[in-house]
Amino acid sequence: MLQYLKKSAAFGLAAIAGAALALGALDAKPAKAEGTLIWAMPAAMSLFDPLQSCGWLTKNATHMMFDGLVELELGKPEKAYATLRPSLAESWTISDDGLVYTFNLRKGVKFHDGSPFNAEVASWNYDRFLKKDAPQYSPVGAAFLDFYGRWVASTKVIDEFTYQVTLKGPNYEWLQVGQSSCGQPEMISPVAYEKYGEEDIALNPVGTGPFKFVKREIDVMVVLERNEDYYGEAPKLDRIVFRQITDPATRMSALRAGEVHMVTEPTWDEIENVVEEGFTLLLQENVPSVWYAQFNMKNPLLKDVRVRRAINMAINREGIANEILFGTGHAEHGILSAGAFAYDPTYKPYPYDPEGAKKLLAEAGYADGLDLTMEIFDYGWNEAWEKWVQRDLKKVGINLKLSKLEWMTYLGKWLQGMPEDIAMNTMGWGWSVPYWTAHATRCDHHPPNGINGGWYCNEQVDDLYKKAIATQDQSEATGYYREANRIIMEEDVAFLPVFSYHNPILLAPNVKGFVNGQENWYDFTLPYIE
Amino acid sequence: MTRFIFARLLTIIPIMFGVSFFVFMLAHLAPGDVTTTLTGPYATEEVREQIRIKYGLNEPLMVQYGNWVGRIVQGEFGKSIANRRMVAELIFPKFANTAILAVTSAALAYVIGLFVGVFAASRPYSLFDRLAMAGTLMVGSIPPFWLGLLLVLLFSLTLRWLPATGMTKIIDGGYPGDVILHLILPTIAAAAAPAAIIVRTVRATMLEILSQNYIKVARAKGIRRNVILRKHALRNALPPIATICGLQLGYLLGGVLFVEVIFAWPGIGSQLWAAIQARDIPTIQGASLIIAVAFVLVNLAVDVFNAYTDPKIRISEGMRAR
């Protein structure tokens, strides 16, 4: 037996040595293309028709292939919020009454297929979601761009390079509302549309952007390459590869093994170690991404505002930010998202006060506790923060049942609004303009006419929104938004905001120039590989 | 033999109908609707209905099932709603990737299972046997995704011998050596549990056979141990071993999902998961069906193999078919 084991050991060692040599031989081909950035992204992208996709991940590819009239400046991470800059429109003016937007379009711009961009093309793209009798009209596109399109009264081609949009009422946030992931129409080539048709245009994206589409392997990767004829500053990268790796631990392994350059949604508890190994961590505290639970105003147990207030007082938000998120987020007390001009980082009406919460619950008649249900969705975070909320509420006598649903099931239910027996549901969201809170809170946005699924309604708040968008004075608008936020959070207590996320990005040491801007998508014209 | 194969092939038809109906109903009965992601939060019911009509989702379920079966019989898997590509174009390359991983894992599991199992059975309760049994208990108990992580930690991140993720290098990859390199760790991770099961089955079966009188007679005649093991024992142990091997391959074809996820291997499992998340019914149906067909065909192959090696089965099955 011993002899056998010796033989086996010798054979094993020889096999390992042979394998190591063989592995070297198999890996003989050296990697080329130093200008390629590979990003390990956590989920799939949707269609590459900018009018028919609305996800943050997809936006990363579409806003590099397509341009709109204006775009967000995402290269200045030190600012509290991103502002607009010219894109296909070199400049624009707004009439004194705030209704007429005149865009002076850039001359000499060509789509990736060589066809020219001009005001007729801009009009063709706007008609695609505004004009029901246009042959290229897309009902789905119109639904996606509703945030933006609902304000438009008419459009007009003034001359070859001047395009005009007239709004139904003044809304000084309208242009920037168009910068959300389902926002302004990013321009596609009508020539390409003619060639591929409505069904296949999403598989053959042709825009004017700094990168061109190369290939897509569904649920594996998407490859873009630099547009050598781009009218703006040329991207430094030759190629971007958006590689889908759904498992967080696998993304981290791929980064450490040198197989990708960039990881988003890293495992929070590993960030410190990875940074010690020489990788770069980028955080952005002004990204519009507030994670919250919305209270259901129809739930009998939550009818009493003291219960809703007690829930807000019972949560140790700082604990979540530090011990669950490992500093990749900050405690959030309001429903205005960071990264929008009206955001107030000092607004903290709910310091952690479990004793005060207990007292309030007793006053409301729940000294012996109560049972509530919160619907949550699977976001790959293993309901870590929701469990923390559950634990904190337990301490004040509230038994919170977490009802976890797969994302699509959840989204379908979320859009319908909460039934009476559900006390709250969760979401992570935000825009680079404060007006997004209106979508979650306005009286006329109850499902099916909107996404105010908690059935909150306060006409005073609605009036504040109306005033906020109708003034050109940003400090005045800020006052209105902050007052609306105060009413929602302190008088009506319609939400349980928990934290704002800082979108941690880990980069390989040879990636330079990358900016984690104030959005959930990035400007890939900036980075390069050293 | 031809008659036997033909009879077994006929039994596949009702099985496939059953499976396809089950898959179809599951896909449709799951809550959620493809229009939710296709249209966004502000779509009116009218727009959603237009999409349902476009993809035939407004028809009664039985009509939809009939249409689907009609198309499948003609080899037409339909078009993915979420990706707008032909389902066949999506699922067959992914299934091929899964098959590569499943077959190599199964082959590794078979080799380990047979050699270790026979060797352990030939020296029952020896040090080797005890080590092998303890080892298989341990390896068989490790979840494949955990083993995968450990393998990556050792061979990719510490020793830097092997790639951690994917099927090829992203840049300049895809040549055969590259694929083989990427295949090694997922193969080991996926093979571990089946290998453990096969080792134990082979050992138990062989031990039983080695205790039979005819083996004792063979030994008494002075026939060498290797010959007894190979010609007299192993041959008789083959049918149950082949059955368990076939089952393991079947499970691997549908069940390497965890390994695919941990190694970002672009297989059918992750494709099916993505389709479920998007409620992309044509893709869900196509992918499930192809996995089911593979499972059934592998088991058919095992039956044929068993019938070939064991005339008793051939005769009794043949009689039943008559």
XYZ file of C-alpha atoms in Angstrom, chain A residues 137-499:
363
model
C -44.073 56.384 -34.046
C -43.317 54.025 -31.176
C -46.016 53.662 -28.490
C -43.488 51.965 -26.235
C -41.052 54.829 -26.757
C -43.794 57.305 -25.957
C -44.496 55.440 -22.716
C -40.825 55.356 -21.730
C -40.306 59.050 -22.480
C -43.539 60.134 -20.867
C -41.628 62.036 -18.129
C -40.256 64.263 -20.868
C -42.781 64.043 -23.692
C -45.847 64.943 -21.604
C -44.634 68.553 -21.450
C -44.252 69.067 -25.193
C -46.989 71.021 -27.004
C -45.387 71.242 -30.438
C -42.093 71.049 -32.315
C -40.861 72.905 -35.371
C -37.955 72.822 -37.809
C -36.860 76.459 -38.190
C -34.062 75.829 -40.666
C -31.526 73.108 -41.435
C -29.749 73.582 -38.138
C -32.355 75.172 -35.879
C -34.981 73.165 -34.059
C -37.661 74.417 -31.723
C -39.738 72.753 -28.993
C -42.680 74.492 -27.338
C -43.891 73.318 -23.944
C -47.447 73.233 -22.617
C -46.424 75.146 -19.514
C -43.215 76.518 -18.040
C -40.944 73.857 -16.579
C -37.372 74.927 -16.091
C -36.333 71.399 -15.193
C -37.665 69.941 -18.422
C -34.333 69.796 -20.235
C -32.679 68.057 -17.346
C -35.639 65.737 -16.782
C -34.594 64.516 -20.209
C -31.297 63.401 -18.687
C -32.847 60.581 -16.693
C -32.361 57.087 -18.064
C -35.761 57.275 -19.784
C -35.323 60.811 -20.946
C -34.768 62.889 -24.029
C -34.618 61.114 -27.339
C -31.043 60.211 -28.117
C -30.875 60.484 -31.874
C -30.843 57.385 -34.036
C -30.122 57.407 -37.749
C -33.335 57.496 -39.815
C -31.377 55.897 -42.664
C -30.505 52.955 -40.420
C -34.126 52.798 -39.265
C -35.242 52.600 -42.881
C -32.786 49.781 -43.467
C -33.486 47.674 -40.351
C -37.045 48.603 -39.439
C -38.653 49.137 -36.026
C -38.064 45.562 -34.904
C -34.369 45.238 -35.730
C -33.095 48.772 -35.178
C -32.388 47.833 -31.549
C -30.026 45.117 -32.758
C -28.222 47.500 -35.107
C -27.692 50.720 -33.147
C -26.477 53.655 -35.251
C -25.974 56.965 -33.475
C -23.581 59.917 -33.540
C -21.867 59.156 -30.208
C -18.197 58.764 -29.321
C -18.358 54.964 -29.529
C -19.713 52.666 -32.226
C -21.432 49.337 -31.769
C -19.258 46.317 -32.585
C -21.028 43.234 -31.274
C -23.268 41.840 -28.595
C -23.408 38.338 -27.170
C -26.648 38.236 -25.238
C -26.043 37.960 -21.493
C -22.292 37.671 -22.042
C -20.846 40.910 -23.343
C -21.268 44.041 -25.432
C -18.362 45.563 -27.327
C -18.109 49.188 -28.482
C -15.211 50.808 -30.313
C -14.059 54.395 -30.660
C -15.791 56.489 -33.295
C -12.846 57.976 -35.167
C -15.111 60.585 -36.789
C -16.621 61.826 -33.537
C -17.260 65.577 -33.602
C -16.247 66.115 -29.972
C -13.083 65.264 -28.128
C -12.063 61.777 -29.180
C -12.310 59.042 -26.535
C -8.976 57.785 -25.269
C -10.036 54.144 -25.194
C -10.019 52.003 -28.330
C -12.760 49.758 -27.037
C -15.090 49.204 -24.120
C -16.254 45.719 -23.222
C -19.317 45.539 -21.000
C -18.991 42.071 -19.566
C -21.857 40.577 -17.622
C -20.833 38.806 -14.404
C -23.854 38.464 -12.180
C -22.244 37.010 -9.061
C -20.540 39.661 -6.873
C -17.818 37.306 -5.618
C -17.045 36.300 -9.198
C -16.752 39.948 -10.228
C -14.215 40.473 -7.456
C -12.263 37.370 -8.540
C -12.231 38.563 -12.135
C -10.836 41.923 -11.035
C -8.167 40.376 -8.836
C -7.205 37.903 -11.558
C -6.731 40.774 -14.015
C -9.553 39.603 -16.276
C -11.545 42.843 -15.987
C -10.502 46.424 -15.254
C -13.562 47.681 -13.498
C -16.182 46.363 -11.101
C -19.414 47.948 -9.960
C -21.607 46.592 -7.153
C -18.610 45.033 -5.401
C -19.037 43.020 -2.229
C -18.910 45.776 0.381
C -17.001 43.873 3.025
C -14.166 43.119 0.612
C -13.575 46.647 -0.610
C -10.991 47.491 2.036
C -8.888 44.409 1.271
C -9.017 44.996 -2.454
C -7.920 48.599 -2.009
C -5.007 47.398 0.124
C -4.021 45.145 -2.778
C -3.563 48.245 -4.939
C -6.928 48.639 -6.648
C -8.585 52.044 -6.803
C -11.905 52.760 -5.120
C -14.070 55.567 -6.463
C -17.127 56.740 -4.526
C -19.612 59.429 -5.461
C -21.701 60.773 -2.609
C -23.799 62.926 -4.933
C -25.242 60.189 -7.075
C -29.069 60.404 -7.230
C -29.825 57.087 -5.608
C -31.893 57.203 -2.423
C -33.043 53.881 -0.966
C -36.318 54.105 0.854
C -39.516 52.424 1.928
C -42.757 54.092 0.956
C -45.565 53.934 3.502
C -48.965 52.760 2.351
C -51.468 55.434 3.342
C -54.267 52.885 2.889
C -52.849 50.477 5.447
C -55.072 50.652 8.575
C -52.165 50.281 11.013
C -50.243 53.128 9.391
C -53.163 55.562 9.282
C -51.893 57.141 12.499
C -48.991 59.450 11.639
C -47.383 58.663 15.019
C -46.743 55.093 13.878
C -45.046 56.286 10.695
C -43.015 58.793 12.691
C -42.029 56.133 15.242
C -40.763 53.890 12.439
C -38.550 56.712 11.183
C -37.201 57.302 14.690
C -36.532 53.616 15.316
C -34.036 53.093 12.492
C -30.324 53.467 13.105
C -29.443 54.765 9.654
C -25.837 55.502 10.550
C -25.479 51.882 11.577
C -26.683 50.740 8.161
C -24.326 53.137 6.365
C -21.295 52.055 8.391
C -21.867 48.420 9.212
C -23.886 47.136 6.272
C -22.662 49.385 3.479
C -19.127 49.756 4.887
C -19.211 53.466 4.147
C -20.433 53.148 0.550
C -23.536 55.133 1.430
C -24.729 57.747 3.881
C -27.764 57.920 6.141
C -30.692 59.583 4.382
C -33.546 61.340 6.150
C -35.377 62.958 3.254
C -36.858 61.909 -0.033
C -35.012 64.475 -2.170
C -32.167 62.595 -3.813
C -28.549 63.684 -3.608
C -27.087 64.941 -6.868
C -30.030 67.287 -7.470
C -29.758 71.032 -6.825
C -32.346 71.187 -4.020
C -30.740 68.425 -1.950
C -29.827 69.402 1.611
C -27.136 67.135 3.084
C -27.720 68.631 6.538
C -31.392 67.646 6.673
C -31.611 65.111 9.513
C -34.982 65.239 11.304
C -34.826 61.637 12.524
C -31.863 60.922 14.765
C -31.864 57.343 16.074
C -34.251 57.388 19.044
C -35.746 53.973 19.886
C -37.034 55.146 23.251
C -38.882 58.060 21.669
C -40.272 55.652 19.062
C -41.583 53.312 21.770
C -43.240 56.234 23.548
C -44.935 57.381 20.344
C -46.175 53.887 19.585
C -47.615 53.647 23.106
C -49.380 56.974 22.614
C -50.854 55.635 19.384
C -52.191 52.621 21.270
C -49.540 50.106 20.232
C -47.691 49.683 23.514
C -47.939 45.917 22.998
C -46.482 46.124 19.518
C -47.891 45.554 16.059
C -47.315 43.392 12.978
C -46.495 44.949 9.614
C -45.457 43.610 6.212
C -42.889 45.200 3.929
C -42.463 44.053 0.330
C -38.882 43.977 -0.863
C -37.172 42.860 -4.047
C -34.152 40.806 -4.896
C -31.381 43.183 -5.869
C -28.463 40.881 -5.134
C -27.827 42.625 -1.810
C -29.330 39.765 0.186
C -31.813 42.071 1.878
C -29.034 43.194 4.253
C -30.385 46.657 4.999
C -33.983 45.501 5.080
C -33.057 42.964 7.753
C -31.395 45.722 9.731
C -34.628 47.716 9.523
C -36.542 44.623 10.633
C -34.197 44.186 13.622
C -34.427 47.845 14.649
C -38.215 47.776 14.463
C -38.303 44.618 16.559
C -36.527 46.562 19.302
C -39.464 48.980 19.527
C -42.099 46.270 19.343
C -42.903 46.184 15.640
C -42.802 42.772 14.015
C -41.912 43.489 10.426
C -42.493 40.666 8.011
C -40.269 40.891 4.937
C -42.029 39.654 1.838
C -39.306 39.201 -0.767
C -40.188 38.978 -4.437
C -38.183 38.365 -7.544
C -37.606 41.676 -9.379
C -40.096 41.323 -12.226
C -42.866 40.113 -9.952
C -42.068 42.941 -7.600
C -42.009 45.584 -10.313
C -45.375 44.447 -11.620
C -46.878 44.742 -8.140
C -45.071 48.001 -7.373
C -46.558 49.629 -10.470
C -50.055 48.684 -9.351
C -49.712 50.375 -5.973
C -49.856 48.698 -2.585
C -52.934 46.769 -1.484
C -54.224 47.586 1.997
C -52.508 44.736 3.800
C -49.004 45.771 2.754
C -47.576 48.461 5.048
C -44.660 49.559 2.889
C -42.513 48.631 -0.073
C -38.976 49.522 -1.062
C -37.229 51.181 -3.954
C -33.899 52.789 -4.806
C -34.182 55.738 -7.111
C -33.393 59.356 -7.868
C -32.811 61.859 -10.640
C -30.347 64.629 -11.228
C -33.315 67.007 -10.857
C -35.415 67.300 -7.689
C -38.675 66.984 -9.627
C -38.489 63.181 -9.522
C -39.960 63.234 -6.005
C -43.124 64.621 -7.568
C -43.534 61.374 -9.452
C -43.541 59.403 -6.226
C -45.759 61.787 -4.265
C -48.181 63.784 -6.445
C -51.915 63.209 -5.988
C -52.469 62.699 -9.720
C -49.704 60.081 -9.886
C -51.588 57.316 -8.111
C -51.511 54.044 -10.091
C -52.382 53.408 -12.875
C -51.618 57.052 -13.762
C -48.215 57.035 -12.100
C -45.943 55.442 -9.580
C -47.166 56.954 -6.305
C -47.954 53.451 -5.088
C -48.272 54.504 -1.431
C -51.365 56.577 -2.287
C -49.898 59.682 -0.649
C -51.661 62.949 -1.455
C -51.229 66.510 -0.193
C -52.345 69.336 -2.465
C -50.112 71.789 -0.658
C -47.124 69.692 -1.718
C -48.402 69.520 -5.300
C -48.650 73.316 -5.361
C -45.060 73.621 -4.196
C -43.931 71.400 -7.076
C -45.862 73.522 -9.559
C -44.174 76.671 -8.255
C -40.755 75.014 -8.194
C -40.700 74.060 -11.872
C -42.161 77.390 -12.973
C -39.378 79.541 -11.595
C -36.077 80.136 -13.285
C -34.526 81.096 -9.965
C -32.895 77.941 -8.656
C -32.628 79.150 -5.074
C -36.351 79.910 -5.055
C -37.088 76.455 -6.471
C -34.800 74.944 -3.848
C -36.930 76.591 -1.148
C -40.106 75.060 -2.586
C -38.612 71.591 -2.860
C -37.184 71.662 0.643
C -40.508 72.776 2.037
C -42.273 69.970 0.143
C -39.693 67.518 1.471
C -40.245 68.819 5.031
C -44.015 68.401 4.774
C -43.690 64.911 3.305
C -41.165 63.800 5.904
C -42.181 65.663 9.077
C -45.892 66.496 8.846
C -47.212 63.636 6.727
C -44.316 61.169 7.180
C -45.035 59.335 3.943
C -41.639 57.644 3.564
C -38.887 55.902 5.408
C -35.730 57.092 3.629
C -32.809 54.933 4.699
C -29.605 55.698 2.821
